[in-house]
């Protein structure tokens, strides 16, 4: 059996079951009971003959399948599919199961499985853990760490806008997640937006869906429908120029500004009519001056932070590492900002508590 690193699964077990599970704890930090293995990478059925673990590709390879989990409820819907709260039948562990309908050829499926493995190797407190993924019956299923506060988009609907003190603490965590993706993993997120920043009752803020948009884009021809969000896309990407990690920083600036004001920074040309078509919005992002925070409403530090993120020329835009040192990120540190209480008490109960 290939050994894995220490387990970071928080199993919700009764005292009795904890005892019974404890005796199956292996030295690699995983639980093993017969052919059930519970470890850092989630839950799976392993072959009894002690051979190498099967590749993380499809359920027929003896791993966690939909039959192993109970669906509790649908917690979200995106353009690509639905997200459900599920509970593992034997351990009680909660997961978020993202199902993306995608009828694709075998060769493409293999490529996607390969790319999703990048997500599974992520180990960072500021990035949502992807435990497992498989393709079955025309759909890609991704088993994710469950974040019980839902997304910043959900939260914004309740609170309308987020005060700077909290935004500073949120920015710090998102920047650390971005440093991990950009610097350590060499991944450009490509789809950073409020619905891809998830929160929980512990005050944790984590980035999700990195790599997913790249997969969807690369298989765009294979899918019947793909309607992504282009609102947060950087000017250089829209213009078809080469783009890099700095593209995510642009998106971060826009999403933070939206959180601060409660409105998406680019307003439609005619009130009430919305954008006539999405090309107009794209044109505005490329042609109009960069969006900014009002100095009457916000601190000079916040205005400067947004300006550093939403700089149109990517060469002049700051990196995640540089931004982590920006005064805005540390200016409220003395206040001991309590994101956990804020997330749990602001507005009505959180999206998925
Ligand atoms: P798009 O499809 O355009 O990317 P999206 O990000 O809103 O939009 P999904 O990624 O499918 O679409 O997520 C939909 C919603 O599901 C999120 O807004 C959030 O409320 C919820 N959600 C997603 N992942 C999780 C998770 N790991 N834990 C808890 N809730 C989640
Ligand atoms: Mg998402």
PDB file of C-alpha atoms in Angstrom, residues 75-227:
ATOM      1  CA  UNK A  75     -26.330  24.197  -1.612  1.00  0.00           C
ATOM      2  CA  UNK A  76     -25.551  26.034  -4.793  1.00  0.00           C
ATOM      3  CA  UNK A  77     -25.929  26.221  -8.517  1.00  0.00           C
ATOM      4  CA  UNK A  78     -23.382  27.564 -10.935  1.00  0.00           C
ATOM      5  CA  UNK A  79     -23.310  27.797 -14.678  1.00  0.00           C
ATOM      6  CA  UNK A  80     -21.567  24.477 -14.975  1.00  0.00           C
ATOM      7  CA  UNK A  81     -23.623  22.400 -12.607  1.00  0.00           C
ATOM      8  CA  UNK A  82     -24.821  21.969  -9.064  1.00  0.00           C
ATOM      9  CA  UNK A  83     -23.150  21.740  -5.665  1.00  0.00           C
ATOM     10  CA  UNK A  84     -24.635  19.441  -3.039  1.00  0.00           C
ATOM     11  CA  UNK A  85     -23.957  18.975   0.640  1.00  0.00           C
ATOM     12  CA  UNK A  86     -23.309  15.267   1.137  1.00  0.00           C
ATOM     13  CA  UNK A  87     -22.422  13.151   4.156  1.00  0.00           C
ATOM     14  CA  UNK A  88     -20.322  10.054   4.064  1.00  0.00           C
ATOM     15  CA  UNK A  89     -22.443   7.129   5.173  1.00  0.00           C
ATOM     16  CA  UNK A  90     -19.929   5.524   7.520  1.00  0.00           C
ATOM     17  CA  UNK A  91     -17.963   8.403   8.983  1.00  0.00           C
ATOM     18  CA  UNK A  92     -20.531  11.209   8.995  1.00  0.00           C
ATOM     19  CA  UNK A  93     -17.995  13.508   7.337  1.00  0.00           C
ATOM     20  CA  UNK A  94     -19.560  16.359   5.359  1.00  0.00           C
ATOM     21  CA  UNK A  95     -18.353  17.205   1.881  1.00  0.00           C
ATOM     22  CA  UNK A  96     -19.479  19.490  -0.916  1.00  0.00           C
ATOM     23  CA  UNK A  97     -20.058  17.515  -4.089  1.00  0.00           C
ATOM     24  CA  UNK A  98     -19.797  19.517  -7.269  1.00  0.00           C
ATOM     25  CA  UNK A  99     -21.295  17.836 -10.314  1.00  0.00           C
ATOM     26  CA  UNK A 100     -20.579  19.246 -13.747  1.00  0.00           C
ATOM     27  CA  UNK A 101     -22.549  17.719 -16.588  1.00  0.00           C
ATOM     28  CA  UNK A 102     -20.177  17.100 -19.438  1.00  0.00           C
ATOM     29  CA  UNK A 103     -20.550  14.547 -22.156  1.00  0.00           C
ATOM     30  CA  UNK A 104     -17.040  14.121 -23.387  1.00  0.00           C
ATOM     31  CA  UNK A 105     -14.856  11.699 -25.247  1.00  0.00           C
ATOM     32  CA  UNK A 106     -12.657   9.277 -23.420  1.00  0.00           C
ATOM     33  CA  UNK A 107      -9.421  11.039 -24.343  1.00  0.00           C
ATOM     34  CA  UNK A 108     -10.678  14.367 -23.000  1.00  0.00           C
ATOM     35  CA  UNK A 109     -11.913  12.687 -19.856  1.00  0.00           C
ATOM     36  CA  UNK A 110      -8.408  11.398 -19.171  1.00  0.00           C
ATOM     37  CA  UNK A 111      -6.967  14.870 -19.674  1.00  0.00           C
ATOM     38  CA  UNK A 112      -9.488  16.341 -17.255  1.00  0.00           C
ATOM     39  CA  UNK A 113      -8.794  13.660 -14.662  1.00  0.00           C
ATOM     40  CA  UNK A 114      -5.121  14.524 -14.970  1.00  0.00           C
ATOM     41  CA  UNK A 115      -5.740  18.222 -14.488  1.00  0.00           C
ATOM     42  CA  UNK A 116      -8.044  17.680 -11.539  1.00  0.00           C
ATOM     43  CA  UNK A 117      -5.248  15.816  -9.815  1.00  0.00           C
ATOM     44  CA  UNK A 118      -3.420  19.136  -9.548  1.00  0.00           C
ATOM     45  CA  UNK A 119      -6.249  20.315  -7.326  1.00  0.00           C
ATOM     46  CA  UNK A 120      -6.014  17.214  -5.204  1.00  0.00           C
ATOM     47  CA  UNK A 121      -2.380  17.778  -4.421  1.00  0.00           C
ATOM     48  CA  UNK A 122      -3.084  21.201  -2.911  1.00  0.00           C
ATOM     49  CA  UNK A 123      -2.269  21.630   0.729  1.00  0.00           C
ATOM     50  CA  UNK A 124      -2.867  25.142   1.878  1.00  0.00           C
ATOM     51  CA  UNK A 125      -5.178  26.476   4.602  1.00  0.00           C
ATOM     52  CA  UNK A 126      -6.346  29.215   2.248  1.00  0.00           C
ATOM     53  CA  UNK A 127      -7.374  26.943  -0.590  1.00  0.00           C
ATOM     54  CA  UNK A 128     -10.422  24.627  -0.559  1.00  0.00           C
ATOM     55  CA  UNK A 129      -9.313  21.009  -0.422  1.00  0.00           C
ATOM     56  CA  UNK A 130     -10.320  18.898  -3.384  1.00  0.00           C
ATOM     57  CA  UNK A 131     -10.438  15.373  -1.976  1.00  0.00           C
ATOM     58  CA  UNK A 132     -11.425  13.445  -4.958  1.00  0.00           C
ATOM     59  CA  UNK A 133     -12.770  13.618  -8.476  1.00  0.00           C
ATOM     60  CA  UNK A 134     -14.217  11.205 -10.931  1.00  0.00           C
ATOM     61  CA  UNK A 135     -16.069  11.011 -14.189  1.00  0.00           C
ATOM     62  CA  UNK A 136     -19.211   8.977 -14.293  1.00  0.00           C
ATOM     63  CA  UNK A 137     -22.137   8.758 -16.605  1.00  0.00           C
ATOM     64  CA  UNK A 138     -21.634  12.033 -18.437  1.00  0.00           C
ATOM     65  CA  UNK A 139     -20.675  14.098 -15.386  1.00  0.00           C
ATOM     66  CA  UNK A 140     -17.533  15.129 -13.577  1.00  0.00           C
ATOM     67  CA  UNK A 141     -17.971  14.881  -9.820  1.00  0.00           C
ATOM     68  CA  UNK A 142     -15.598  16.729  -7.530  1.00  0.00           C
ATOM     69  CA  UNK A 143     -15.589  16.047  -3.796  1.00  0.00           C
ATOM     70  CA  UNK A 144     -14.614  19.255  -2.014  1.00  0.00           C
ATOM     71  CA  UNK A 145     -14.025  20.435   1.502  1.00  0.00           C
ATOM     72  CA  UNK A 146     -17.370  21.724   2.775  1.00  0.00           C
ATOM     73  CA  UNK A 147     -17.342  25.426   3.689  1.00  0.00           C
ATOM     74  CA  UNK A 148     -20.413  26.025   5.837  1.00  0.00           C
ATOM     75  CA  UNK A 149     -20.633  29.784   5.255  1.00  0.00           C
ATOM     76  CA  UNK A 150     -21.004  29.431   1.494  1.00  0.00           C
ATOM     77  CA  UNK A 151     -19.366  31.973  -0.791  1.00  0.00           C
ATOM     78  CA  UNK A 152     -18.635  35.689  -0.478  1.00  0.00           C
ATOM     79  CA  UNK A 153     -21.304  36.154  -3.153  1.00  0.00           C
ATOM     80  CA  UNK A 154     -23.863  34.472  -0.866  1.00  0.00           C
ATOM     81  CA  UNK A 155     -22.660  36.520   2.094  1.00  0.00           C
ATOM     82  CA  UNK A 156     -22.818  39.800   0.169  1.00  0.00           C
ATOM     83  CA  UNK A 157     -26.484  39.185  -0.605  1.00  0.00           C
ATOM     84  CA  UNK A 158     -27.120  39.258   3.154  1.00  0.00           C
ATOM     85  CA  UNK A 159     -24.867  42.056   4.333  1.00  0.00           C
ATOM     86  CA  UNK A 160     -24.948  44.204   1.139  1.00  0.00           C
ATOM     87  CA  UNK A 161     -21.394  45.428   1.738  1.00  0.00           C
ATOM     88  CA  UNK A 162     -18.423  44.424   3.901  1.00  0.00           C
ATOM     89  CA  UNK A 163     -16.663  46.987   6.136  1.00  0.00           C
ATOM     90  CA  UNK A 164     -12.982  47.645   5.490  1.00  0.00           C
ATOM     91  CA  UNK A 165     -11.861  46.133   8.786  1.00  0.00           C
ATOM     92  CA  UNK A 166     -13.191  42.739   7.720  1.00  0.00           C
ATOM     93  CA  UNK A 167     -12.119  43.173   4.108  1.00  0.00           C
ATOM     94  CA  UNK A 168      -8.583  43.666   5.298  1.00  0.00           C
ATOM     95  CA  UNK A 169      -8.639  40.320   7.140  1.00  0.00           C
ATOM     96  CA  UNK A 170     -10.327  38.631   4.161  1.00  0.00           C
ATOM     97  CA  UNK A 171      -7.748  40.073   1.755  1.00  0.00           C
ATOM     98  CA  UNK A 172      -4.922  38.723   3.845  1.00  0.00           C
ATOM     99  CA  UNK A 173      -6.230  35.153   3.600  1.00  0.00           C
ATOM    100  CA  UNK A 174      -7.052  35.405  -0.096  1.00  0.00           C
ATOM    101  CA  UNK A 175      -3.578  36.808  -0.814  1.00  0.00           C
ATOM    102  CA  UNK A 176      -1.982  33.917   1.061  1.00  0.00           C
ATOM    103  CA  UNK A 177      -4.071  31.506  -1.022  1.00  0.00           C
ATOM    104  CA  UNK A 178      -3.001  33.306  -4.193  1.00  0.00           C
ATOM    105  CA  UNK A 179       0.657  33.215  -3.183  1.00  0.00           C
ATOM    106  CA  UNK A 180       0.294  29.472  -2.740  1.00  0.00           C
ATOM    107  CA  UNK A 181      -1.363  29.019  -6.147  1.00  0.00           C
ATOM    108  CA  UNK A 182       0.881  31.438  -8.038  1.00  0.00           C
ATOM    109  CA  UNK A 183       4.191  30.958  -6.358  1.00  0.00           C
ATOM    110  CA  UNK A 184       4.172  27.381  -5.086  1.00  0.00           C
ATOM    111  CA  UNK A 185       1.891  25.663  -7.593  1.00  0.00           C
ATOM    112  CA  UNK A 186       2.341  27.912 -10.636  1.00  0.00           C
ATOM    113  CA  UNK A 187      -1.393  27.987 -11.219  1.00  0.00           C
ATOM    114  CA  UNK A 188      -3.342  30.966 -12.540  1.00  0.00           C
ATOM    115  CA  UNK A 189      -6.844  30.775 -11.085  1.00  0.00           C
ATOM    116  CA  UNK A 190      -8.507  32.464 -14.091  1.00  0.00           C
ATOM    117  CA  UNK A 191     -11.920  32.707 -12.444  1.00  0.00           C
ATOM    118  CA  UNK A 192     -11.482  34.606  -9.198  1.00  0.00           C
ATOM    119  CA  UNK A 193     -14.824  36.131  -8.198  1.00  0.00           C
ATOM    120  CA  UNK A 194     -17.008  36.409  -5.069  1.00  0.00           C
ATOM    121  CA  UNK A 195     -18.636  33.001  -5.638  1.00  0.00           C
ATOM    122  CA  UNK A 196     -15.224  31.327  -5.731  1.00  0.00           C
ATOM    123  CA  UNK A 197     -14.159  32.628  -2.321  1.00  0.00           C
ATOM    124  CA  UNK A 198     -15.677  30.445   0.378  1.00  0.00           C
ATOM    125  CA  UNK A 199     -16.029  31.142   4.110  1.00  0.00           C
ATOM    126  CA  UNK A 200     -16.806  29.140   7.226  1.00  0.00           C
ATOM    127  CA  UNK A 201     -17.913  29.611  10.827  1.00  0.00           C
ATOM    128  CA  UNK A 202     -14.287  29.489  11.970  1.00  0.00           C
ATOM    129  CA  UNK A 203     -13.575  32.732  10.102  1.00  0.00           C
ATOM    130  CA  UNK A 204     -11.585  30.913   7.444  1.00  0.00           C
ATOM    131  CA  UNK A 205     -11.540  32.256   3.897  1.00  0.00           C
ATOM    132  CA  UNK A 206     -10.497  29.931   1.067  1.00  0.00           C
ATOM    133  CA  UNK A 207     -10.156  30.060  -2.680  1.00  0.00           C
ATOM    134  CA  UNK A 208     -11.959  27.415  -4.719  1.00  0.00           C
ATOM    135  CA  UNK A 209     -12.429  26.349  -8.330  1.00  0.00           C
ATOM    136  CA  UNK A 210      -8.884  27.046  -9.432  1.00  0.00           C
ATOM    137  CA  UNK A 211      -8.067  25.116 -12.542  1.00  0.00           C
ATOM    138  CA  UNK A 212     -11.707  24.261 -13.111  1.00  0.00           C
ATOM    139  CA  UNK A 213     -12.271  27.153 -15.467  1.00  0.00           C
ATOM    140  CA  UNK A 214      -9.157  26.208 -17.420  1.00  0.00           C
ATOM    141  CA  UNK A 215     -10.527  22.705 -17.802  1.00  0.00           C
ATOM    142  CA  UNK A 216     -13.891  23.976 -18.909  1.00  0.00           C
ATOM    143  CA  UNK A 217     -12.309  26.402 -21.347  1.00  0.00           C
ATOM    144  CA  UNK A 218      -9.983  23.809 -22.807  1.00  0.00           C
ATOM    145  CA  UNK A 219     -12.886  21.455 -23.336  1.00  0.00           C
ATOM    146  CA  UNK A 220     -15.250  24.164 -24.449  1.00  0.00           C
ATOM    147  CA  UNK A 221     -15.809  22.478 -27.779  1.00  0.00           C
ATOM    148  CA  UNK A 222     -16.786  19.320 -25.984  1.00  0.00           C
ATOM    149  CA  UNK A 223     -19.507  20.880 -23.925  1.00  0.00           C
ATOM    150  CA  UNK A 224     -22.997  21.735 -25.038  1.00  0.00           C
ATOM    151  CA  UNK A 225     -23.066  24.959 -23.055  1.00  0.00           C
ATOM    152  CA  UNK A 226     -20.461  27.023 -21.368  1.00  0.00           C
ATOM    153  CA  UNK A 227     -21.451  30.377 -20.012  1.00  0.00           C
TER     154      UNK A 227
END
